XYZ file of C-alpha atoms in Angstrom:
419
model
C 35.901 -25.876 -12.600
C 32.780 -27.742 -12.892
C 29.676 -26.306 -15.211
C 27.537 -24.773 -12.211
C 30.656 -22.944 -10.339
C 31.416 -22.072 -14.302
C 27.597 -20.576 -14.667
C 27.734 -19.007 -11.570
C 30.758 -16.773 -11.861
C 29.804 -15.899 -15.677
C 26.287 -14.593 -14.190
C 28.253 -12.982 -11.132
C 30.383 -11.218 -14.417
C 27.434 -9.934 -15.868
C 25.537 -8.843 -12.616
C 28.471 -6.676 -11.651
C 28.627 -4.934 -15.631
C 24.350 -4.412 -15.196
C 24.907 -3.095 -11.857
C 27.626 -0.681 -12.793
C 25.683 0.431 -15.334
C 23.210 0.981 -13.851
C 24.246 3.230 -10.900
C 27.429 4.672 -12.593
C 24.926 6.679 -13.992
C 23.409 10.440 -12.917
C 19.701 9.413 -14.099
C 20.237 6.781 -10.726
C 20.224 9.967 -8.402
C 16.994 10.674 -9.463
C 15.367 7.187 -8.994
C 17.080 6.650 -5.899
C 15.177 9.871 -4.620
C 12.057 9.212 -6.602
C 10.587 8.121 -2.899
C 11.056 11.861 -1.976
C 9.288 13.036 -4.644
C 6.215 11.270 -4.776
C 6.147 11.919 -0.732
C 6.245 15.538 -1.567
C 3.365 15.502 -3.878
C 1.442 13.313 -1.831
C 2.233 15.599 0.881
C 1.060 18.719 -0.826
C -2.229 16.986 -2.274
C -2.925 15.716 1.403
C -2.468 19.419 2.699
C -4.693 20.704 -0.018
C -7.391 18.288 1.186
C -6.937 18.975 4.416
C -7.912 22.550 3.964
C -10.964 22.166 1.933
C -12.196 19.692 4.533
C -11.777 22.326 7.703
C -12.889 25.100 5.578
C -15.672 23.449 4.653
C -16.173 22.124 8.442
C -16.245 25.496 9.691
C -19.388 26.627 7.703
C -20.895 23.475 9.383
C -24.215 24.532 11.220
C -27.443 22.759 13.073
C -30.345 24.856 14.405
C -32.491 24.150 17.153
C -35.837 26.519 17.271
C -36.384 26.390 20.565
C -38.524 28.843 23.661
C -36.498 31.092 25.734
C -36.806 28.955 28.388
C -35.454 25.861 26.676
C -32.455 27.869 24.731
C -29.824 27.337 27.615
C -30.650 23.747 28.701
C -30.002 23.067 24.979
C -26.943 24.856 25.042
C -25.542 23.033 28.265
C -26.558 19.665 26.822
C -24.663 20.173 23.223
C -21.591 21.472 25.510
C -21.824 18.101 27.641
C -22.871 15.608 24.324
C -20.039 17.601 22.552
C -17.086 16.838 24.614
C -17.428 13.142 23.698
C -15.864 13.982 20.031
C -12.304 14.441 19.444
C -11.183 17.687 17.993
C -10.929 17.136 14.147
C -13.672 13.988 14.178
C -14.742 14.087 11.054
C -18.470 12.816 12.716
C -18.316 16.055 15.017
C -21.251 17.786 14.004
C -21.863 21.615 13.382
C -22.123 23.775 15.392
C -25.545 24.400 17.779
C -27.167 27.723 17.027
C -30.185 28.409 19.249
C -32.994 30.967 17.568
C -36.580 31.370 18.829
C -38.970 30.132 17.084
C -41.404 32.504 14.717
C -45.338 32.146 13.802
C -44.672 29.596 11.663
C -41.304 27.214 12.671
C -41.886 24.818 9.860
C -41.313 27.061 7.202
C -38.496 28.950 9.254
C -36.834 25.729 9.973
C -36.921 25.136 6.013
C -35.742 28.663 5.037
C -32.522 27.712 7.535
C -31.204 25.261 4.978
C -31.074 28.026 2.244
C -28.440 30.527 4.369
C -25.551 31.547 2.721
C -23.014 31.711 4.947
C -23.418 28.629 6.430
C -24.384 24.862 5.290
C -26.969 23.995 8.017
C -27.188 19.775 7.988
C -30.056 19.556 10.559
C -32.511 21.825 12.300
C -34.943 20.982 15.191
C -38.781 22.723 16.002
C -41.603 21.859 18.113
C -41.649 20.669 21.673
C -38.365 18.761 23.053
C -40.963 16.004 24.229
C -42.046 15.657 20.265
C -39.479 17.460 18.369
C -39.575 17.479 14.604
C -36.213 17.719 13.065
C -35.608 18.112 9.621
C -32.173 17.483 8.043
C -30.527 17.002 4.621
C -28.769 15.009 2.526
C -25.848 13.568 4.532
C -27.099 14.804 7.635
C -29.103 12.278 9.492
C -25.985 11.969 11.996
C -26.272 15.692 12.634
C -30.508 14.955 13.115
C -29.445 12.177 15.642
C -26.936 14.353 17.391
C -29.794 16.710 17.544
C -32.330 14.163 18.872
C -29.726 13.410 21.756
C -29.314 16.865 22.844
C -32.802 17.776 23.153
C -33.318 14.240 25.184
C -30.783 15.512 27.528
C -31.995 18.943 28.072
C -35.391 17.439 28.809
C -34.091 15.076 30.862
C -31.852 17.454 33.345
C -34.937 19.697 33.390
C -36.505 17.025 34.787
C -34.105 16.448 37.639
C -33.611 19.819 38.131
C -29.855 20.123 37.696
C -27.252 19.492 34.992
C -24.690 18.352 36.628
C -22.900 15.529 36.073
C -24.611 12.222 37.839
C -21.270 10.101 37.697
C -17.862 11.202 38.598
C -15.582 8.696 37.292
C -11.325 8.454 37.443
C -9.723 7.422 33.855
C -6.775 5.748 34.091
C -4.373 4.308 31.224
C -2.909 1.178 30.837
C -0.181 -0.134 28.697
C -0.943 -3.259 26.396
C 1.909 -6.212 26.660
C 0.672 -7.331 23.475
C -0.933 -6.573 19.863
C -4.656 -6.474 19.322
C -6.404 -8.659 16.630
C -7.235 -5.185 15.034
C -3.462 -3.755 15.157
C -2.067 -7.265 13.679
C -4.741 -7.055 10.615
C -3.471 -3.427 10.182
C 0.275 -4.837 9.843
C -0.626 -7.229 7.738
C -2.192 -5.277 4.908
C 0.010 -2.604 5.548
C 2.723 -5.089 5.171
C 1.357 -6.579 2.243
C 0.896 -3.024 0.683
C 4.203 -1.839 0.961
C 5.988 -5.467 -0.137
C 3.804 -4.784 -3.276
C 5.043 -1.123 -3.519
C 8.519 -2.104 -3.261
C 8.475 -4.927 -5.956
C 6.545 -2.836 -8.240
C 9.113 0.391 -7.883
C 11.979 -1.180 -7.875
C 11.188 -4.270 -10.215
C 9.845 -2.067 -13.303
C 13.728 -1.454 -14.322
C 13.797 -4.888 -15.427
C 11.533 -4.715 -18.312
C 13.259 -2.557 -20.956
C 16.970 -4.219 -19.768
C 16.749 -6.789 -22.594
C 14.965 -4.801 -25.103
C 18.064 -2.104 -24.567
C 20.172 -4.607 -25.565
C 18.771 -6.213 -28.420
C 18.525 -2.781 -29.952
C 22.064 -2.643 -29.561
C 23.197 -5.893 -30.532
C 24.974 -6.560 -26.962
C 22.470 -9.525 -26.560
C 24.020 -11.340 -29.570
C 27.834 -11.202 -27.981
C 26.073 -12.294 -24.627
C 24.452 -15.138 -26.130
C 27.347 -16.533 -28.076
C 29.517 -16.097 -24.893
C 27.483 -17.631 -22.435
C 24.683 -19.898 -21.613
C 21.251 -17.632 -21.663
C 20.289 -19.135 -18.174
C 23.271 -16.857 -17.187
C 22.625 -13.740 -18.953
C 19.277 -13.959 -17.715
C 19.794 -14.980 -13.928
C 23.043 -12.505 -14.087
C 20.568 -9.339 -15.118
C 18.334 -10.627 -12.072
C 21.491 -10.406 -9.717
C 22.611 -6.586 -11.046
C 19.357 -5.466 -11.262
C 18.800 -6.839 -7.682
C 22.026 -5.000 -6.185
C 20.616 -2.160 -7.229
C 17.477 -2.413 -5.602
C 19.682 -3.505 -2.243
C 21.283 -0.021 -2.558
C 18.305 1.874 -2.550
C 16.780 -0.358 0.051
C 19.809 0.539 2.163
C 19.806 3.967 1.021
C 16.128 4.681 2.649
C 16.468 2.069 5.540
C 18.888 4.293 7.055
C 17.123 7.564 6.532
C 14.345 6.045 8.275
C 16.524 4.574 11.302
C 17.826 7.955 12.139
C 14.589 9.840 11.092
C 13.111 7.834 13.415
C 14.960 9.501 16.613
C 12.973 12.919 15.513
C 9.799 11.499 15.810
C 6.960 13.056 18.379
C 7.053 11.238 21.570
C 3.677 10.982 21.882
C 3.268 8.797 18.479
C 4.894 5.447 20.561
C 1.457 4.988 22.506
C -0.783 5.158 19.464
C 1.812 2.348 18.049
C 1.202 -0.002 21.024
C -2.204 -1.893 19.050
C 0.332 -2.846 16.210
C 1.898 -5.813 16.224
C 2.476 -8.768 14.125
C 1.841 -12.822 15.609
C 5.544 -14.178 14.509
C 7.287 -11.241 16.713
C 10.703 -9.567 16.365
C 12.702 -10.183 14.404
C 11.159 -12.712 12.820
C 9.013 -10.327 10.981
C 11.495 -8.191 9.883
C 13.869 -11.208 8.707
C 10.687 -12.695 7.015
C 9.558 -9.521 5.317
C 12.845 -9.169 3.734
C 12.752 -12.721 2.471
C 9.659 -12.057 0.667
C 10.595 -8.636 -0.706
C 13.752 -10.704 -2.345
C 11.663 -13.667 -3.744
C 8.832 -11.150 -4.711
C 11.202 -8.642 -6.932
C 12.703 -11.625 -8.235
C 9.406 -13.049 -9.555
C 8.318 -10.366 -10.936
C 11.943 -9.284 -12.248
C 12.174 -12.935 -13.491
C 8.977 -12.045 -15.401
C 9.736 -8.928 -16.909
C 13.221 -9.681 -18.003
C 11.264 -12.691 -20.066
C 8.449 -10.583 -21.374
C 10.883 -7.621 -22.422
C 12.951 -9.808 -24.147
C 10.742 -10.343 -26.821
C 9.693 -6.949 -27.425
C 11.854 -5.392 -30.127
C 10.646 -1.895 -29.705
C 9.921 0.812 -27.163
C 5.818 1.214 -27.992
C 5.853 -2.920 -27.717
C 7.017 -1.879 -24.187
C 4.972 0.247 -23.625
C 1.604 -1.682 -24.849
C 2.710 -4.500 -22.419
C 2.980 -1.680 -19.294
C -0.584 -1.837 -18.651
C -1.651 -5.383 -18.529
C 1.634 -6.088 -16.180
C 0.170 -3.173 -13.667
C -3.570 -4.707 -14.176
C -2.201 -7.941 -13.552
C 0.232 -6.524 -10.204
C -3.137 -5.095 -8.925
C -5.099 -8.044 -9.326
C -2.361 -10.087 -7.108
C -2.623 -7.067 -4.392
C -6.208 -7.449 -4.294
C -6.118 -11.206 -3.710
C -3.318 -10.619 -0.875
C -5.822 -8.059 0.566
C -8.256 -10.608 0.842
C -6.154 -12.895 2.319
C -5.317 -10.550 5.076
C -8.932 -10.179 6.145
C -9.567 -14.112 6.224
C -6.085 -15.516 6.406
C -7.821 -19.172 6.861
C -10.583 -18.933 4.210
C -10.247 -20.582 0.306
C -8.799 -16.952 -1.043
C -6.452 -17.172 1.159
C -4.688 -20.638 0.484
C -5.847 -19.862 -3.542
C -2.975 -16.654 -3.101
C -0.864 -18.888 -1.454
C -0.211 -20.773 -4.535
C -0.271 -18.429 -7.092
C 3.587 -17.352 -7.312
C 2.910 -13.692 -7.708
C 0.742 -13.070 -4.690
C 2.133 -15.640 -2.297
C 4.623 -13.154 -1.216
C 1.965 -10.696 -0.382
C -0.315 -12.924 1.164
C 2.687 -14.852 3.563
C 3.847 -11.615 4.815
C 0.227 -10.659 5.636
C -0.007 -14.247 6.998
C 3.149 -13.512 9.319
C 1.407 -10.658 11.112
C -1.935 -12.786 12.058
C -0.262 -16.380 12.841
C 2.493 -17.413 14.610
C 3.652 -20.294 12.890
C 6.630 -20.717 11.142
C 7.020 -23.345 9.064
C 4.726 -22.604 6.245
C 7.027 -19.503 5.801
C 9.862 -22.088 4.901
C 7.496 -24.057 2.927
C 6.179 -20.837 0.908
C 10.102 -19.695 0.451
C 11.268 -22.933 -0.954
C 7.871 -22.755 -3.429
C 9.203 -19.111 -4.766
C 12.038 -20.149 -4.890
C 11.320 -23.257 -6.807
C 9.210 -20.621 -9.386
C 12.226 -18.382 -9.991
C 14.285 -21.032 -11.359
C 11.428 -21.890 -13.468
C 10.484 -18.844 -14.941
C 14.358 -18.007 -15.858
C 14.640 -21.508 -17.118
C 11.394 -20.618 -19.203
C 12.329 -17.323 -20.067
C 15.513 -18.436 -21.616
C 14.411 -20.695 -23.583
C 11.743 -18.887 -25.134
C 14.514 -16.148 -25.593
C 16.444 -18.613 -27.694
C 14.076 -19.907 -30.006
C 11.402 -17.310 -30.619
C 14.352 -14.250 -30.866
C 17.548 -15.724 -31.525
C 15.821 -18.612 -33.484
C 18.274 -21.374 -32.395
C 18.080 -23.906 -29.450
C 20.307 -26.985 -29.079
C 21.995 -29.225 -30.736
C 19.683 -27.981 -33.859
C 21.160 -24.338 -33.158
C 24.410 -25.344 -32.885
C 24.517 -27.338 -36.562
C 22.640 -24.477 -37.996
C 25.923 -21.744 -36.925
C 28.061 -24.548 -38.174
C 26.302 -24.518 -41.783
C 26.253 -20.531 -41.544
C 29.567 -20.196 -40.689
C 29.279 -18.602 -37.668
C 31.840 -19.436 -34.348
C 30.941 -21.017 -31.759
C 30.503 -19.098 -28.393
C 33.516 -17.864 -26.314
C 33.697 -18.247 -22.925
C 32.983 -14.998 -21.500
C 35.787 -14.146 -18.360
């Protein structure tokens, strides 16, 4: 057997002992529903929000001090202007209550912002020709809204009905393609996502080798097989488990899919991405594999040299900082996928994942996808490569031919070949 098909299957051996390991275990039950969880508390802080926002729309209020005479021209105009917001905008605006005006409307329009049982953004005195409208922090929408109505309750006065001038048929069409707007909202969505993924499912790698070392395995590893292996072996069990858990949700989502509300599929019809289906799909999956094993890659070298649990954790937060950072270049990316940024997170290893797949929903080309594969790819080896070799002689304290003579003079054996 030659040395590669020799490396191979000894990395293959210890991909299938990490991956046994690791889901052979009942702690993987509760990362594999980990998704579940976090959508739950999402879910219940999003509800939460939801209810002080309505609650807090419902005291809503703007005031028009207006003459008798003027009180239900005002009224039919806010019903008209009104009709042009959705229900739950969140630029509706309050409210219209109508009250006659007093001896003084300036300082009864002021007094209206100090009610209790309602938050009044904008109230309106004086003549509709010249109105004054006073409004408050946060409200000048609401004091435009107002200026509106009282322009069109003049103006149907003025023509003597309010009745609608124009009577005109809406009819719906169906879009055959994706609109510039709906492919920049795949690709950041895309891009988001990819980076969620990687940074889940990746994170296991970085106390694998520390584990180890604690425990002396590493040692028997390393005198059994070449550390390229051990290292690019970890990669492979630790990527079989994220495979499972990809599967694992994939097909919750296939068949949750089938409940959805029928009237979701036209709001979808905007979204898109330029490369089509199922190149997309196909191409997002490459970049989820060469993203997680970057990053994996990285982590299994950078928690290899930390001999203790805080050392872990002290090296947790510039790793997130630094995942961040290469989100926020993708992100930039997406929103000028020709510009300097863009080709700048092209290069960088850790981003150009992020910033192809965000690439893939705005341009139809495919051949910088192959390109920006082979350059991963090209990275993955190096950073195991790396990795290993800074395992060996900053930890183990040995490295060719050197390490070999200095077992010899110890007495130690020389490594076994591991089966």
């Amino acid at each position: 057997m030659s040395a590669f098909g020799k490396g191979v299957r000894q990395a293959l051996t210890i991909a299938r002992r990490d991956f046994v390991a690791a889901v052979a275990t009942p702690t993987f039950l509760v990362f594999l529903l980990a998704p579940l969880l976090m959508v739950g508390f999402a879910t219940i802080g999003g509800l939460g929000a939801t209810m002080v926002d309505r609650t807090a729309a419902t005291h809503l209020r703007i005031v028009a001090l207006a003459a008798p005479e003027w009180q239900a021209p005002l009224q039919a105009a806010d019903t008209r202007l009104r009709s042009l917001f959705a229900a739950g905008d969140d630029n509706r605006p309050g409210d219209l209550m109508v009250e006659t005006p007093g001896k003084t409307p300036e300082t009864q329009a002021r007094a209206m912002f100090q009610m209790r049982d309602a938050e009044v953004t904008a109230v309106l005195y004086g003549p509709l020709e010249k109105p004054v409208i006073l409004y408050s922090p946060g409200g000048k929408a609401s004091a435009t809204y107002l200026t509106q109505v009282a322009e069109t309750a003049l103006r149907d006065a003025r023509l003597g009905s309010d009745a609608p001038v124009t009577q005109p048929t809406l009819k719906p069409i169906v879009r055959t393609q994706a609109t510039v707007t709906g492919q920049g909202h795949i690709a950041f969505l895309g891009a988001f996502v990819l980076f969620i993924l990687t940074l889940m499912l990746s994170s296991q790698a970085i106390g694998t080798m520390a584990e180890e070392r604690s425990n002396k395995v590493i040692e028997v590893l390393a005198a059994a097989v070449p550390l390229e292996s051990v290292f690019f072996g970890k990669l492979l069990g630790i990527f079989g488990v994220a495979l499972l858990f990809l599967a694992f949700w994939a097909t919750i989502g296939f068949n949750a899919v089938q409940f959805a509300p029928p009237d979701i599929a036209p709001n979808l019809q905007n979204l898109g991405a330029a490369v089509g289906f199922p190149a997309y799909p196909l191409l997002f999956f490459a970049y989820f594999v060469m993203a997680f094993m970057l990053m994996s890659a990285l982590l299994l070298g950078i928690g290899a040299q930390a001999a203790t649990q805080r050392e872990l954790q002290m090296m947790s937060l510039p790793i997130t900082i630094g995942n961040m950072a290469m989100l926020g270049l993708a992100s930039a990316a997406a929103s000028n996928p020709d510009g300097t940024v863009a080709m700048i997170a092209t290069i960088i290893p850790f981003s150009s994942p992020l910033a192809m797949i965000a690439r893939a929903a705005q341009s139809p080309e495919i051949w910088p996808h192959m390109l920006a594969l082979g350059w991963q790819l090209l990275w993955v080896a190096i950073i195991i490569s790396v990795a290993a070799r800074w395992f060996r002689r900053g930890v183990l304290q040995s490295g060719g031919p050197k390490g070999r003579r200095r077992r010899r003079r110890n007495g130690s054996p020389e490594p076994t070949p591991l089966t």
